[in-house]
mmCIF file of C-alpha atoms in Angstrom:
data_model
loop_
_atom_site.group_PDB
_atom_site.id
_atom_site.type_symbol
_atom_site.label_atom_id
_atom_site.label_comp_id
_atom_site.label_asym_id
_atom_site.label_seq_id
_atom_site.Cartn_x
_atom_site.Cartn_y
_atom_site.Cartn_z
ATOM 1 C CA UNK C 166 -1.147 -15.633 3.700
ATOM 2 C CA UNK C 167 -3.043 -14.898 0.506
ATOM 3 C CA UNK C 168 -0.825 -14.601 -2.564
ATOM 4 C CA UNK C 169 -1.709 -12.036 -5.205
ATOM 5 C CA UNK C 170 -0.464 -12.546 -8.748
ATOM 6 C CA UNK C 171 -0.291 -9.922 -11.452
ATOM 7 C CA UNK C 172 0.767 -11.024 -14.894
ATOM 8 C CA UNK C 173 2.143 -9.546 -17.033
ATOM 9 C CA UNK C 174 4.472 -7.385 -14.940
ATOM 10 C CA UNK C 175 4.686 -4.915 -17.817
ATOM 11 C CA UNK C 176 2.700 -4.119 -20.912
ATOM 12 C CA UNK C 177 3.079 -1.731 -23.788
ATOM 13 C CA UNK C 178 0.206 0.436 -24.917
ATOM 14 C CA UNK C 179 -0.561 3.634 -26.762
ATOM 15 C CA UNK C 180 -2.613 6.678 -25.932
ATOM 16 C CA UNK C 181 -6.260 5.893 -26.598
ATOM 17 C CA UNK C 182 -5.892 2.127 -26.107
ATOM 18 C CA UNK C 183 -8.230 0.128 -23.899
ATOM 19 C CA UNK C 184 -6.021 -1.546 -21.295
ATOM 20 C CA UNK C 185 -6.941 -4.410 -18.985
ATOM 21 C CA UNK C 186 -4.749 -5.403 -16.050
ATOM 22 C CA UNK C 187 -5.498 -8.763 -14.441
ATOM 23 C CA UNK C 188 -4.980 -9.783 -10.825
ATOM 24 C CA UNK C 189 -5.489 -13.234 -9.303
ATOM 25 C CA UNK C 190 -5.766 -14.278 -5.661
ATOM 26 C CA UNK C 191 -4.555 -17.630 -4.342
ATOM 27 C CA UNK C 192 -7.937 -18.153 -2.643
ATOM 28 C CA UNK C 193 -11.311 -16.497 -2.757
ATOM 29 C CA UNK C 194 -11.275 -12.938 -1.420
ATOM 30 C CA UNK C 195 -14.903 -12.138 -2.283
ATOM 31 C CA UNK C 196 -14.689 -8.506 -3.473
ATOM 32 C CA UNK C 197 -12.031 -7.341 -0.991
ATOM 33 C CA UNK C 198 -9.712 -6.017 -3.656
ATOM 34 C CA UNK C 199 -8.148 -2.577 -4.063
ATOM 35 C CA UNK C 200 -6.180 -0.999 -6.917
ATOM 36 C CA UNK C 201 -3.381 1.565 -6.617
ATOM 37 C CA UNK C 202 -1.374 3.638 -9.059
ATOM 38 C CA UNK C 203 2.324 4.347 -8.435
ATOM 39 C CA UNK C 204 4.365 6.924 -10.341
ATOM 40 C CA UNK C 205 8.064 7.691 -9.782
ATOM 41 C CA UNK C 206 8.562 10.368 -7.149
ATOM 42 C CA UNK C 207 4.859 10.563 -6.298
ATOM 43 C CA UNK C 208 2.781 9.071 -3.518
ATOM 44 C CA UNK C 209 0.817 5.971 -4.365
ATOM 45 C CA UNK C 210 -2.774 6.730 -5.192
ATOM 46 C CA UNK C 211 -5.849 4.664 -4.360
ATOM 47 C CA UNK C 212 -7.928 4.247 -7.502
ATOM 48 C CA UNK C 213 -10.555 1.654 -6.628
ATOM 49 C CA UNK C 214 -11.670 -0.030 -3.403
ATOM 50 C CA UNK C 215 -13.942 -3.004 -2.880
ATOM 51 C CA UNK C 216 -13.268 -4.249 -6.447
ATOM 52 C CA UNK C 217 -15.304 -1.566 -8.211
ATOM 53 C CA UNK C 218 -15.786 1.589 -6.109
ATOM 54 C CA UNK C 219 -14.079 4.456 -7.874
ATOM 55 C CA UNK C 220 -12.443 6.884 -5.487
ATOM 56 C CA UNK C 221 -13.349 10.542 -5.505
ATOM 57 C CA UNK C 222 -11.393 12.451 -8.147
ATOM 58 C CA UNK C 223 -10.365 9.363 -10.114
ATOM 59 C CA UNK C 224 -11.332 9.649 -13.808
ATOM 60 C CA UNK C 225 -14.240 7.509 -14.958
ATOM 61 C CA UNK C 226 -12.056 5.836 -17.606
ATOM 62 C CA UNK C 227 -10.834 3.629 -14.720
ATOM 63 C CA UNK C 228 -13.042 0.731 -13.694
ATOM 64 C CA UNK C 229 -12.686 -2.487 -11.743
ATOM 65 C CA UNK C 230 -14.458 -5.827 -11.891
ATOM 66 C CA UNK C 231 -14.305 -9.381 -10.621
ATOM 67 C CA UNK C 232 -14.987 -11.467 -7.552
ATOM 68 C CA UNK C 233 -13.605 -14.546 -5.844
ATOM 69 C CA UNK C 234 -10.122 -15.022 -7.254
ATOM 70 C CA UNK C 235 -10.038 -13.121 -10.556
ATOM 71 C CA UNK C 236 -10.097 -9.366 -10.919
ATOM 72 C CA UNK C 237 -9.464 -6.782 -13.605
ATOM 73 C CA UNK C 238 -8.579 -3.111 -13.716
ATOM 74 C CA UNK C 239 -9.654 -1.523 -16.994
ATOM 75 C CA UNK C 240 -8.582 1.817 -18.442
ATOM 76 C CA UNK C 241 -11.043 2.523 -21.224
ATOM 77 C CA UNK C 242 -8.923 5.046 -23.130
ATOM 78 C CA UNK C 243 -5.324 5.374 -21.976
ATOM 79 C CA UNK C 244 -4.122 8.919 -21.373
ATOM 80 C CA UNK C 245 -0.494 10.141 -21.159
ATOM 81 C CA UNK C 246 -0.788 10.587 -17.387
ATOM 82 C CA UNK C 247 -1.821 6.926 -16.963
ATOM 83 C CA UNK C 248 1.622 5.527 -17.722
ATOM 84 C CA UNK C 249 2.490 4.135 -14.303
ATOM 85 C CA UNK C 250 2.674 0.938 -12.277
ATOM 86 C CA UNK C 251 -0.585 -0.527 -10.986
ATOM 87 C CA UNK C 252 -0.873 -2.740 -7.915
ATOM 88 C CA UNK C 253 -3.749 -4.841 -6.685
ATOM 89 C CA UNK C 254 -4.104 -5.527 -2.952
ATOM 90 C CA UNK C 255 -6.354 -7.896 -1.035
ATOM 91 C CA UNK C 256 -8.017 -6.693 2.168
ATOM 92 C CA UNK C 257 -9.874 -9.938 2.907
ATOM 93 C CA UNK C 258 -7.513 -11.040 5.651
ATOM 94 C CA UNK C 259 -4.316 -9.791 7.237
ATOM 95 C CA UNK C 260 -1.531 -9.648 6.368
ATOM 96 C CA UNK C 261 -2.757 -7.508 3.498
ATOM 97 C CA UNK C 262 -0.826 -8.537 0.403
ATOM 98 C CA UNK C 263 -0.101 -6.874 -2.913
ATOM 99 C CA UNK C 264 0.471 -8.126 -6.422
ATOM 100 C CA UNK C 265 3.908 -7.636 -7.972
ATOM 101 C CA UNK C 266 2.610 -4.726 -10.012
ATOM 102 C CA UNK C 267 1.972 -4.164 -13.721
ATOM 103 C CA UNK C 268 3.921 -1.366 -15.368
ATOM 104 C CA UNK C 269 2.050 0.286 -18.232
ATOM 105 C CA UNK C 270 4.516 1.804 -20.662
ATOM 106 C CA UNK C 271 4.646 3.077 -24.192
ATOM 107 C CA UNK K 113 -6.243 16.700 2.450
ATOM 108 C CA UNK K 114 -4.125 14.720 4.881
ATOM 109 C CA UNK K 115 -0.398 14.616 4.217
ATOM 110 C CA UNK K 116 2.119 12.129 5.582
ATOM 111 C CA UNK K 117 5.866 12.608 5.830
ATOM 112 C CA UNK K 118 8.397 9.947 6.776
ATOM 113 C CA UNK K 119 11.581 10.846 8.628
ATOM 114 C CA UNK K 120 14.516 8.953 10.066
ATOM 115 C CA UNK K 121 18.016 7.678 9.291
ATOM 116 C CA UNK K 122 18.704 6.568 5.734
ATOM 117 C CA UNK K 123 21.444 4.169 6.801
ATOM 118 C CA UNK K 124 21.259 1.547 9.525
ATOM 119 C CA UNK K 125 23.904 -0.994 10.484
ATOM 120 C CA UNK K 126 23.150 -4.723 10.441
ATOM 121 C CA UNK K 127 21.759 -6.057 13.756
ATOM 122 C CA UNK K 128 20.683 -2.570 14.844
ATOM 123 C CA UNK K 129 17.167 -1.089 15.069
ATOM 124 C CA UNK K 130 15.539 0.805 12.224
ATOM 125 C CA UNK K 131 13.437 3.693 13.563
ATOM 126 C CA UNK K 132 11.150 5.871 11.457
ATOM 127 C CA UNK K 133 8.526 8.476 12.269
ATOM 128 C CA UNK K 134 5.572 9.592 10.207
ATOM 129 C CA UNK K 135 4.182 13.073 10.770
ATOM 130 C CA UNK K 136 0.515 13.523 9.938
ATOM 131 C CA UNK K 137 -0.654 16.974 8.860
ATOM 132 C CA UNK K 138 -3.951 18.298 7.578
ATOM 133 C CA UNK K 139 -6.007 15.772 9.475
ATOM 134 C CA UNK K 140 -6.554 14.004 12.751
ATOM 135 C CA UNK K 141 -5.135 10.700 13.892
ATOM 136 C CA UNK K 142 -8.535 9.736 15.273
ATOM 137 C CA UNK K 143 -10.738 7.296 13.445
ATOM 138 C CA UNK K 144 -8.127 5.672 11.264
ATOM 139 C CA UNK K 145 -5.510 2.961 11.037
ATOM 140 C CA UNK K 146 -1.901 4.083 10.576
ATOM 141 C CA UNK K 147 0.331 1.774 8.604
ATOM 142 C CA UNK K 148 3.813 1.072 7.390
ATOM 143 C CA UNK K 149 4.447 -0.526 4.005
ATOM 144 C CA UNK K 150 7.822 -1.191 2.421
ATOM 145 C CA UNK K 151 9.201 -1.825 -1.051
ATOM 146 C CA UNK K 152 12.634 -3.415 -1.553
ATOM 147 C CA UNK K 153 14.509 -2.053 -4.582
ATOM 148 C CA UNK K 154 12.963 -3.381 -7.766
ATOM 149 C CA UNK K 155 10.356 -5.418 -5.897
ATOM 150 C CA UNK K 156 6.725 -5.163 -4.886
ATOM 151 C CA UNK K 157 4.966 -3.763 -1.850
ATOM 152 C CA UNK K 158 4.945 -5.495 1.542
ATOM 153 C CA UNK K 159 2.517 -4.512 4.305
ATOM 154 C CA UNK K 160 4.353 -4.297 7.646
ATOM 155 C CA UNK K 161 1.423 -3.558 9.944
ATOM 156 C CA UNK K 162 -0.819 -0.912 11.434
ATOM 157 C CA UNK K 163 -1.744 0.794 14.669
ATOM 158 C CA UNK K 164 -5.352 1.841 15.178
ATOM 159 C CA UNK K 165 -5.997 5.221 16.791
ATOM 160 C CA UNK K 166 -7.210 3.286 19.856
ATOM 161 C CA UNK K 167 -3.752 1.695 20.149
ATOM 162 C CA UNK K 168 -4.607 -1.740 18.766
ATOM 163 C CA UNK K 169 -1.889 -3.143 16.527
ATOM 164 C CA UNK K 170 -1.766 -5.749 13.770
ATOM 165 C CA UNK K 171 1.535 -6.922 12.302
ATOM 166 C CA UNK K 172 2.637 -9.032 9.378
ATOM 167 C CA UNK K 173 3.540 -12.446 10.871
ATOM 168 C CA UNK K 174 6.717 -12.484 8.787
ATOM 169 C CA UNK K 175 8.004 -9.498 10.802
ATOM 170 C CA UNK K 176 6.002 -9.752 14.016
ATOM 171 C CA UNK K 177 8.894 -10.847 16.231
ATOM 172 C CA UNK K 178 10.946 -7.782 15.251
ATOM 173 C CA UNK K 179 8.468 -4.958 14.657
ATOM 174 C CA UNK K 180 6.535 -2.456 16.719
ATOM 175 C CA UNK K 181 4.327 0.427 15.599
ATOM 176 C CA UNK K 182 3.233 3.090 18.036
ATOM 177 C CA UNK K 183 1.175 6.260 18.032
ATOM 178 C CA UNK K 184 1.687 9.653 19.663
ATOM 179 C CA UNK K 185 -1.609 11.493 19.339
ATOM 180 C CA UNK K 186 -0.277 14.576 21.125
ATOM 181 C CA UNK K 187 2.299 15.060 18.377
ATOM 182 C CA UNK K 188 0.103 13.714 15.571
ATOM 183 C CA UNK K 189 2.680 11.186 14.543
ATOM 184 C CA UNK K 190 3.299 7.455 14.579
ATOM 185 C CA UNK K 191 6.468 5.419 14.523
ATOM 186 C CA UNK K 192 8.021 2.192 13.294
ATOM 187 C CA UNK K 193 10.743 0.207 15.001
ATOM 188 C CA UNK K 194 12.271 -2.832 13.308
ATOM 189 C CA UNK K 195 14.870 -4.676 15.341
ATOM 190 C CA UNK K 196 17.845 -6.802 14.302
ATOM 191 C CA UNK K 197 17.867 -5.604 10.712
ATOM 192 C CA UNK K 198 19.727 -7.289 7.863
ATOM 193 C CA UNK K 199 20.381 -6.348 4.247
ATOM 194 C CA UNK K 200 17.021 -7.904 3.378
ATOM 195 C CA UNK K 201 15.355 -5.020 5.227
ATOM 196 C CA UNK K 202 16.769 -2.487 2.760
ATOM 197 C CA UNK K 203 13.728 -0.848 1.197
ATOM 198 C CA UNK K 204 11.727 2.291 0.643
ATOM 199 C CA UNK K 205 9.492 2.600 3.688
ATOM 200 C CA UNK K 206 6.094 4.258 3.264
ATOM 201 C CA UNK K 207 3.806 5.449 5.993
ATOM 202 C CA UNK K 208 0.136 5.396 5.132
ATOM 203 C CA UNK K 209 -3.399 5.843 6.393
ATOM 204 C CA UNK K 210 -5.936 3.038 6.193
ATOM 205 C CA UNK K 211 -9.662 3.407 6.442
ATOM 206 C CA UNK K 212 -12.570 1.019 6.925
ATOM 207 C CA UNK K 213 -15.750 1.929 5.119
ATOM 208 C CA UNK K 214 -19.360 1.141 5.990
ATOM 209 C CA UNK K 215 -19.315 -1.935 3.746
ATOM 210 C CA UNK K 216 -16.411 -3.457 5.677
ATOM 211 C CA UNK K 217 -13.703 -2.745 3.108
ATOM 212 C CA UNK K 218 -10.243 -1.712 4.278
ATOM 213 C CA UNK K 219 -8.061 0.329 1.957
ATOM 214 C CA UNK K 220 -5.041 2.606 2.065
ATOM 215 C CA UNK K 221 -6.296 6.046 1.118
ATOM 216 C CA UNK K 222 -3.215 8.192 1.776
ATOM 217 C CA UNK K 223 0.479 7.486 1.358
ATOM 218 C CA UNK K 224 3.701 9.297 2.164
ATOM 219 C CA UNK K 225 6.346 9.718 -0.499
ATOM 220 C CA UNK K 226 8.527 7.088 1.115
ATOM 221 C CA UNK K 227 12.044 7.088 2.510
ATOM 222 C CA UNK K 228 14.870 4.783 1.472
ATOM 223 C CA UNK K 229 16.517 2.925 4.310
ATOM 224 C CA UNK K 230 19.690 1.034 3.512
ATOM 225 C CA UNK K 231 21.057 -1.603 5.858
ATOM 226 C CA UNK K 232 24.818 -1.733 5.528
ATOM 227 C CA UNK K 233 27.924 -1.575 7.651
#
């Protein structure tokens, strides 16, 4: 099973900040990496698939990069609606596994 | 826009079977993978497994001996059964839809809101 590590598990930021959220895989997963956003009381939302493919309707301030074992989700200018928990997930091999999540808070 | 809704008991006794159903609306079951994912209180997400619309299943090895996921295309829903539950199975259970794109990437593109299942006597 591939382990996914997200550190830190929380970070503080302000509106307008550039935020980077790292994710590391325990072995190479090529570019088989997805990012999700979770808000309390709302369904999880897919932001990015295949490391860098932005999903339809997701603002362009979100971007993803990386390959192999190290990946990053970047929010170029944090907006009030972006305060949430972000999870990375590998889809290189089953069982799919998720990082512990990074909570972005004020 | 497809919508998914979990339903089932919120309380299950230890050693019994947890049973949940996910109703799919606004879209067809065909062409996709239908998954269950859970999140213990205060913890991260754990993929339980999926059933493909053809009936093929794939389960997390950590749960494989206790889990089954099935599909009812006539009712546009799919179900989860987890046997011999313990307190460690207490979690919010999400049903979800997975897709496979032309580049070979799997991803979960739709999620339900989740339902809390507590295992307790």
